[in-house]
mmCIF file of C-alpha atoms in Angstrom:
data_model
loop_
_atom_site.group_PDB
_atom_site.id
_atom_site.type_symbol
_atom_site.label_atom_id
_atom_site.label_comp_id
_atom_site.label_asym_id
_atom_site.label_seq_id
_atom_site.Cartn_x
_atom_site.Cartn_y
_atom_site.Cartn_z
ATOM 1 C CA MET A 1 86.029 206.247 -17.425
ATOM 2 C CA LEU A 2 88.394 203.768 -19.080
ATOM 3 C CA PRO A 3 85.753 202.112 -21.288
ATOM 4 C CA LEU A 4 86.998 197.526 -21.901
ATOM 5 C CA LEU A 5 87.200 199.035 -25.983
ATOM 6 C CA ALA A 6 88.924 202.852 -26.173
ATOM 7 C CA THR A 7 86.201 204.580 -28.060
ATOM 8 C CA ARG A 8 88.727 206.884 -29.349
ATOM 9 C CA THR A 9 92.488 207.392 -29.579
ATOM 10 C CA LYS A 10 93.940 208.836 -25.673
ATOM 11 C CA ILE A 11 96.803 210.141 -24.426
ATOM 12 C CA TYR A 12 96.953 209.651 -20.350
ATOM 13 C CA ASP A 13 99.019 211.793 -18.216
ATOM 14 C CA LEU A 14 100.838 209.602 -15.177
ATOM 15 C CA GLY A 15 102.715 211.775 -14.076
ATOM 16 C CA LEU A 16 105.941 209.915 -14.809
ATOM 17 C CA THR A 17 105.164 208.842 -18.701
ATOM 18 C CA GLU A 18 101.872 208.623 -20.744
ATOM 19 C CA TRP A 19 100.018 205.707 -21.239
ATOM 20 C CA LYS A 20 98.486 206.248 -25.157
ATOM 21 C CA ARG A 21 95.350 204.105 -25.569
ATOM 22 C CA ARG A 22 94.496 203.785 -29.647
ATOM 23 C CA LYS A 23 90.923 203.618 -30.650
ATOM 24 C CA GLY A 24 89.712 199.767 -30.306
ATOM 25 C CA ASP A 25 92.429 198.926 -27.814
ATOM 26 C CA ILE A 26 91.336 196.398 -25.216
ATOM 27 C CA LEU A 27 91.709 197.374 -22.190
ATOM 28 C CA ARG A 28 93.355 194.441 -20.742
ATOM 29 C CA PRO A 29 93.861 192.629 -23.104
ATOM 30 C CA ASP A 30 95.757 189.759 -20.866
ATOM 31 C CA ALA A 31 92.212 189.028 -19.626
ATOM 32 C CA TRP A 32 90.015 189.892 -22.638
ATOM 33 C CA ALA A 33 89.898 187.751 -25.665
ATOM 34 C CA ARG A 34 88.301 189.973 -28.719
ATOM 35 C CA LYS A 35 86.270 187.376 -29.618
ATOM 36 C CA SER A 36 84.731 186.850 -26.219
ATOM 37 C CA ILE A 37 84.931 191.062 -26.057
ATOM 38 C CA ASP A 38 82.357 190.835 -29.743
ATOM 39 C CA SER A 39 80.032 187.728 -28.600
ATOM 40 C CA LYS A 40 79.117 189.537 -24.737
ATOM 41 C CA ARG A 41 78.396 192.929 -27.029
ATOM 42 C CA ALA A 42 76.123 190.748 -29.900
ATOM 43 C CA LYS A 43 73.911 189.817 -26.334
ATOM 44 C CA GLN A 44 71.040 190.916 -24.626
ATOM 45 C CA ILE A 45 72.759 192.211 -21.451
ATOM 46 C CA ASN A 46 71.311 193.661 -17.972
ATOM 47 C CA PRO A 47 72.605 196.184 -17.583
ATOM 48 C CA SER A 48 73.914 197.244 -20.992
ATOM 49 C CA PHE A 49 76.942 196.271 -23.003
ATOM 50 C CA GLN A 50 77.459 199.824 -22.907
ATOM 51 C CA LEU A 51 76.909 200.803 -20.115
ATOM 52 C CA TYR A 52 78.045 197.849 -17.878
ATOM 53 C CA TYR A 53 81.316 197.393 -19.582
ATOM 54 C CA GLN A 54 82.022 200.379 -22.235
ATOM 55 C CA GLN A 55 80.497 203.233 -18.101
ATOM 56 C CA ASP A 56 78.601 204.940 -21.208
ATOM 57 C CA VAL A 57 74.672 205.325 -20.700
ATOM 58 C CA GLY A 58 75.257 207.425 -24.408
ATOM 59 C CA ASN A 59 77.331 209.965 -26.050
ATOM 60 C CA GLY A 60 77.881 211.418 -22.768
ATOM 61 C CA VAL A 61 74.152 213.125 -22.882
ATOM 62 C CA GLN A 62 72.965 212.309 -19.180
ATOM 63 C CA LEU A 63 70.089 210.599 -18.034
ATOM 64 C CA THR A 64 68.617 211.519 -15.503
ATOM 65 C CA ILE A 65 65.009 211.099 -15.385
ATOM 66 C CA LYS A 66 63.015 212.479 -12.027
ATOM 67 C CA ARG A 67 59.717 211.736 -10.509
ATOM 68 C CA GLU A 68 57.716 214.733 -11.161
ATOM 69 C CA HIS A 69 58.383 214.451 -15.307
ATOM 70 C CA PHE A 70 55.322 212.164 -15.430
ATOM 71 C CA LEU A 71 52.099 214.002 -15.121
ATOM 72 C CA ALA A 72 48.573 212.769 -14.346
ATOM 73 C CA PHE A 73 45.633 212.679 -16.080
ATOM 74 C CA SER A 74 42.089 211.475 -15.708
ATOM 75 C CA PRO A 75 40.941 209.146 -18.054
ATOM 76 C CA SER A 76 37.235 210.689 -18.386
ATOM 77 C CA SER A 77 39.233 213.816 -19.257
ATOM 78 C CA VAL A 78 41.182 212.894 -22.363
ATOM 79 C CA PRO A 79 39.429 212.886 -26.039
ATOM 80 C CA MET A 80 39.518 209.878 -28.407
ATOM 81 C CA LEU A 81 42.247 209.098 -29.638
ATOM 82 C CA PRO A 82 44.184 206.918 -33.169
ATOM 83 C CA ILE A 83 45.806 204.197 -30.354
ATOM 84 C CA VAL A 84 49.287 202.839 -30.955
ATOM 85 C CA LEU A 85 50.232 199.462 -29.307
ATOM 86 C CA SER A 86 53.577 198.880 -28.024
ATOM 87 C CA VAL A 87 54.238 195.399 -27.009
ATOM 88 C CA ASP A 88 57.700 193.741 -25.397
ATOM 89 C CA CYS A 89 57.868 190.107 -24.749
ATOM 90 C CA SER A 90 59.934 187.836 -22.897
ATOM 91 C CA GLN A 91 61.522 184.681 -23.404
ATOM 92 C CA GLY A 92 58.837 182.657 -20.780
ATOM 93 C CA ALA A 93 57.689 183.089 -17.944
ATOM 94 C CA GLY A 94 59.033 182.678 -14.294
ATOM 95 C CA SER A 95 60.377 184.670 -12.075
ATOM 96 C CA THR A 96 63.624 185.490 -12.695
ATOM 97 C CA ARG A 97 62.808 186.136 -16.345
ATOM 98 C CA SER A 98 61.615 189.967 -17.700
ATOM 99 C CA PHE A 99 58.104 191.563 -18.227
ATOM 100 C CA ASN A 100 55.926 190.731 -21.046
ATOM 101 C CA VAL A 101 54.702 194.186 -21.339
ATOM 102 C CA ILE A 102 51.549 195.704 -23.585
ATOM 103 C CA GLN A 103 50.845 199.191 -23.577
ATOM 104 C CA ALA A 104 48.449 201.500 -25.359
ATOM 105 C CA TRP A 105 49.517 204.683 -26.006
ATOM 106 C CA GLY A 106 47.070 207.930 -27.306
ATOM 107 C CA ARG A 107 48.848 211.237 -28.566
ATOM 108 C CA LEU A 108 47.128 214.783 -28.513
ATOM 109 C CA GLY A 109 49.762 217.387 -30.173
ATOM 110 C CA GLN A 110 53.246 216.307 -28.211
ATOM 111 C CA ASP A 111 51.377 214.852 -25.380
ATOM 112 C CA HIS A 112 51.801 211.111 -25.456
ATOM 113 C CA PHE A 113 48.965 209.349 -23.202
ATOM 114 C CA LEU A 114 49.664 206.229 -21.207
ATOM 115 C CA LEU A 115 46.542 204.917 -21.446
ATOM 116 C CA ALA A 116 46.870 201.499 -19.938
ATOM 117 C CA GLN A 117 49.502 198.766 -19.473
ATOM 118 C CA TRP A 118 49.788 195.026 -18.994
ATOM 119 C CA ARG A 119 53.071 193.568 -17.690
ATOM 120 C CA GLU A 120 53.168 189.958 -16.035
ATOM 121 C CA GLN A 121 55.833 187.208 -16.288
ATOM 122 C CA CYS A 122 53.730 184.942 -18.330
ATOM 123 C CA GLY A 123 54.280 182.057 -20.994
ATOM 124 C CA TYR A 124 53.085 183.051 -24.291
ATOM 125 C CA ALA A 125 49.467 181.857 -23.981
ATOM 126 C CA ASP A 126 48.826 184.063 -21.205
ATOM 127 C CA LEU A 127 50.450 186.586 -23.398
ATOM 128 C CA ARG A 128 49.017 186.160 -26.574
ATOM 129 C CA SER A 129 45.213 186.224 -24.107
ATOM 130 C CA ALA A 130 46.194 190.111 -22.858
ATOM 131 C CA TYR A 131 47.315 191.398 -26.196
ATOM 132 C CA PHE A 132 43.990 190.314 -28.126
ATOM 133 C CA LYS A 133 42.153 191.248 -25.091
ATOM 134 C CA PHE A 134 44.235 195.110 -25.527
ATOM 135 C CA VAL A 135 42.921 194.883 -29.455
ATOM 136 C CA ALA A 136 38.872 193.889 -28.581
ATOM 137 C CA ARG A 137 39.451 197.182 -26.000
ATOM 138 C CA TYR A 138 41.072 200.093 -27.205
ATOM 139 C CA ARG A 139 41.292 198.557 -30.934
ATOM 140 C CA PRO A 140 44.757 200.006 -31.857
ATOM 141 C CA CYS A 141 45.575 201.733 -35.607
ATOM 142 C CA HIS A 142 48.946 200.578 -35.246
ATOM 143 C CA VAL A 143 50.368 197.813 -33.031
ATOM 144 C CA LEU A 144 54.483 198.077 -32.465
ATOM 145 C CA ILE A 145 55.611 193.917 -31.508
ATOM 146 C CA GLU A 146 59.672 193.695 -31.584
ATOM 147 C CA ASP A 147 60.864 190.817 -33.230
ATOM 148 C CA ALA A 148 62.170 188.669 -30.948
ATOM 149 C CA ALA A 149 61.660 186.377 -27.974
ATOM 150 C CA ASN A 150 57.900 185.083 -27.759
ATOM 151 C CA GLY A 151 57.333 188.393 -29.864
ATOM 152 C CA SER A 152 58.338 187.159 -33.687
ATOM 153 C CA ALA A 153 55.308 184.758 -32.362
ATOM 154 C CA LEU A 154 52.924 187.334 -31.130
ATOM 155 C CA ILE A 155 53.551 188.845 -34.903
ATOM 156 C CA ALA A 156 52.097 185.066 -36.739
ATOM 157 C CA ASP A 157 49.311 185.248 -34.429
ATOM 158 C CA ALA A 158 48.593 188.605 -34.656
ATOM 159 C CA ARG A 159 48.883 189.054 -38.272
ATOM 160 C CA ARG A 160 46.443 186.556 -38.970
ATOM 161 C CA ARG A 161 43.491 189.557 -38.159
ATOM 162 C CA ALA A 162 42.780 191.565 -41.005
ATOM 163 C CA ARG A 163 43.509 194.505 -38.512
ATOM 164 C CA PRO A 164 45.234 196.586 -36.975
ATOM 165 C CA VAL A 165 48.145 196.871 -38.441
ATOM 166 C CA VAL A 166 50.587 195.378 -36.889
ATOM 167 C CA GLN A 167 54.307 195.972 -37.848
ATOM 168 C CA ALA A 168 57.438 193.946 -36.755
ATOM 169 C CA VAL A 169 60.313 195.833 -34.634
ATOM 170 C CA VAL A 170 63.665 194.420 -35.414
ATOM 171 C CA PRO A 171 66.682 195.894 -32.882
ATOM 172 C CA ASP A 172 69.268 197.802 -34.266
ATOM 173 C CA GLY A 173 71.003 197.121 -31.844
ATOM 174 C CA ARG A 174 72.013 200.030 -30.260
ATOM 175 C CA PRO A 175 72.110 200.005 -26.660
ATOM 176 C CA LYS A 176 69.140 200.482 -24.700
ATOM 177 C CA ALA A 177 70.154 203.878 -22.474
ATOM 178 C CA ALA A 178 71.026 205.116 -26.069
ATOM 179 C CA ARG A 179 67.850 204.763 -27.707
ATOM 180 C CA LEU A 180 65.939 206.410 -24.501
ATOM 181 C CA VAL A 181 68.641 209.379 -24.860
ATOM 182 C CA GLU A 182 67.079 210.267 -27.491
ATOM 183 C CA HIS A 183 63.830 210.942 -25.843
ATOM 184 C CA ILE A 184 65.027 212.824 -22.457
ATOM 185 C CA PRO A 185 63.291 216.100 -24.048
ATOM 186 C CA THR A 186 60.334 214.632 -24.470
ATOM 187 C CA ILE A 187 60.076 213.123 -20.602
ATOM 188 C CA ARG A 188 61.884 216.164 -19.127
ATOM 189 C CA LYS A 189 59.505 218.335 -21.228
ATOM 190 C CA ARG A 190 56.286 216.614 -19.329
ATOM 191 C CA HIS A 191 55.204 214.828 -22.150
ATOM 192 C CA ILE A 192 54.236 211.508 -20.964
ATOM 193 C CA LEU A 193 51.179 211.689 -18.891
ATOM 194 C CA LEU A 194 50.025 208.573 -16.372
ATOM 195 C CA PRO A 195 46.713 208.254 -15.676
ATOM 196 C CA GLN A 196 45.770 209.743 -12.072
ATOM 197 C CA ASP A 197 44.862 206.185 -10.553
ATOM 198 C CA ALA A 198 46.945 203.250 -12.428
ATOM 199 C CA ALA A 199 48.173 200.959 -10.138
ATOM 200 C CA TRP A 200 51.608 200.527 -12.375
ATOM 201 C CA ARG A 201 51.735 203.819 -12.317
ATOM 202 C CA ARG A 202 54.227 204.045 -9.423
ATOM 203 C CA THR A 203 55.996 201.063 -10.256
ATOM 204 C CA TYR A 204 56.633 202.253 -14.076
ATOM 205 C CA ILE A 205 57.759 205.648 -12.572
ATOM 206 C CA GLU A 206 60.309 204.110 -11.106
ATOM 207 C CA GLU A 207 61.666 201.948 -13.284
ATOM 208 C CA LEU A 208 62.306 204.571 -16.293
ATOM 209 C CA VAL A 209 64.189 206.459 -13.153
ATOM 210 C CA GLU A 210 67.006 203.927 -12.105
ATOM 211 C CA PHE A 211 67.283 202.840 -15.589
ATOM 212 C CA PRO A 212 69.580 201.879 -16.263
ATOM 213 C CA LEU A 213 70.319 200.362 -12.945
ATOM 214 C CA SER A 214 66.946 199.072 -12.222
ATOM 215 C CA ARG A 215 66.186 195.614 -12.028
ATOM 216 C CA PHE A 216 63.999 195.083 -15.071
ATOM 217 C CA ASP A 217 63.733 197.108 -17.873
ATOM 218 C CA ASP A 218 60.420 196.075 -19.597
ATOM 219 C CA GLN A 219 58.560 199.119 -19.719
ATOM 220 C CA VAL A 220 61.623 201.054 -20.694
ATOM 221 C CA ASP A 221 61.707 198.788 -24.114
ATOM 222 C CA ALA A 222 57.881 199.443 -24.265
ATOM 223 C CA THR A 223 57.970 203.078 -23.941
ATOM 224 C CA THR A 224 61.005 203.463 -25.749
ATOM 225 C CA GLN A 225 59.996 201.297 -28.727
ATOM 226 C CA TYR A 226 56.662 203.739 -29.177
ATOM 227 C CA LEU A 227 58.618 207.223 -28.760
ATOM 228 C CA ASP A 228 60.931 205.687 -31.208
ATOM 229 C CA PHE A 229 57.588 205.633 -34.177
ATOM 230 C CA ALA A 230 56.090 208.176 -32.599
ATOM 231 C CA ALA A 231 58.777 210.624 -33.380
ATOM 232 C CA THR A 232 58.768 209.263 -37.421
ATOM 233 C CA GLY A 233 55.749 211.423 -37.657
ATOM 234 C CA PRO A 234 52.808 208.684 -38.294
ATOM 235 C CA GLN A 235 49.610 209.867 -39.643
ATOM 236 C CA LEU A 236 46.826 208.295 -37.601
ATOM 237 C CA ARG A 237 43.701 207.898 -37.773
ATOM 238 C CA LEU A 238 40.499 206.289 -35.315
ATOM 239 C CA PRO A 239 39.250 203.319 -36.433
ATOM 240 C CA GLU A 240 35.904 203.333 -38.075
ATOM 241 C CA SER A 241 32.924 204.766 -35.444
ATOM 242 C CA ARG A 242 31.156 201.361 -34.343
ATOM 243 C CA ALA A 243 27.639 203.114 -33.575
ATOM 244 C CA VAL A 244 27.530 204.467 -29.278
ATOM 245 C CA GLY A 245 25.045 206.421 -28.301
ATOM 246 C CA ALA A 246 21.780 207.845 -28.066
ATOM 247 C CA LEU A 247 19.638 209.084 -31.773
ATOM 248 C CA THR A 248 16.538 211.217 -31.808
ATOM 249 C CA LEU A 249 13.621 209.121 -33.564
ATOM 250 C CA THR A 250 10.759 211.132 -35.568
ATOM 251 C CA GLY A 251 8.104 211.350 -32.957
ATOM 252 C CA GLY A 252 10.249 212.083 -30.050
ATOM 253 C CA ARG A 253 11.323 208.656 -29.431
ATOM 254 C CA VAL A 254 14.819 207.351 -28.196
ATOM 255 C CA ALA A 255 17.003 204.702 -30.077
ATOM 256 C CA MET A 256 19.246 203.419 -27.728
ATOM 257 C CA VAL A 257 22.610 201.818 -29.799
ATOM 258 C CA ASN A 258 25.028 199.715 -28.140
ATOM 259 C CA HIS A 259 28.205 199.472 -30.056
ATOM 260 C CA SER A 260 27.481 197.501 -33.507
ATOM 261 C CA ARG A 261 23.441 197.029 -32.604
ATOM 262 C CA ILE A 262 20.806 199.101 -32.020
ATOM 263 C CA GLN A 263 17.969 198.000 -29.621
ATOM 264 C CA ILE A 264 15.260 200.601 -29.660
ATOM 265 C CA THR A 265 13.515 201.379 -27.710
ATOM 266 C CA GLN A 266 9.677 202.016 -29.036
ATOM 267 C CA ALA A 267 9.332 201.140 -32.536
ATOM 268 C CA GLY A 268 7.991 203.269 -34.983
ATOM 269 C CA GLY A 269 9.900 205.615 -37.002
ATOM 270 C CA ALA A 270 13.407 205.460 -38.624
ATOM 271 C CA VAL A 271 17.052 206.180 -37.707
ATOM 272 C CA LEU A 272 19.812 207.386 -40.392
ATOM 273 C CA ALA A 273 23.167 207.693 -38.530
ATOM 274 C CA ARG A 274 26.775 207.615 -39.952
ATOM 275 C CA GLY A 275 25.623 206.521 -43.187
ATOM 276 C CA ARG A 276 23.505 203.704 -42.332
ATOM 277 C CA ARG A 277 19.270 202.941 -41.999
ATOM 278 C CA TRP A 278 18.283 200.528 -38.959
#
């Protein structure tokens, strides 16, 4: 392995002579100017600079993910969990553009449930619409949005509402593969669970299995963003419960409760639920 920039001083035995590369030496200084290299390192490219030019997927750790590392679950079997949305945004619409991805995650012990995912090559208007639909449906307690591309505009729009908590995630400059490497043990121990009948299940698994050589890596980015957050051990709470279910009245009559509105099938009596009286 001959990285474009030497990561450490090393002596290569060439038989009749030795070749010494010092840390930071350019592999071919006749073809590469340091300014040009610095420019490529600063850009978000796929494959990443670290992988393509340095030939390193992350500090020498093998990035081997297999299909059998992902378990399936039935959505009906999962209890109500605090939900975290992880959003990775692209620059714009078009078949050559990256995908916008919204993922809804719930955690139970060491297991992480990817409850739902939306993924489209679209413009900001469609991304914004999909985001607020996810917020309405899953009522997350926390939202992670990368502060880049269209993510900056989405952060501003999302924060106009009091809830949920919206966290702007600033890219730290680490190679994408190096970020994912930190969570390989979690994946290999089968702690990432996917809905058994989800239409996006196959493409999600394929992208992670093929990464970092996959054509797109937006699902990887959203997943890594969530796992980085989960690794900090956040204290998450379920949102304030809406009135949902059936309540029995004093006289045996039933009050059917639909979200925040209550409809009593038979008049009379009083209902006291979650500290509120109707």
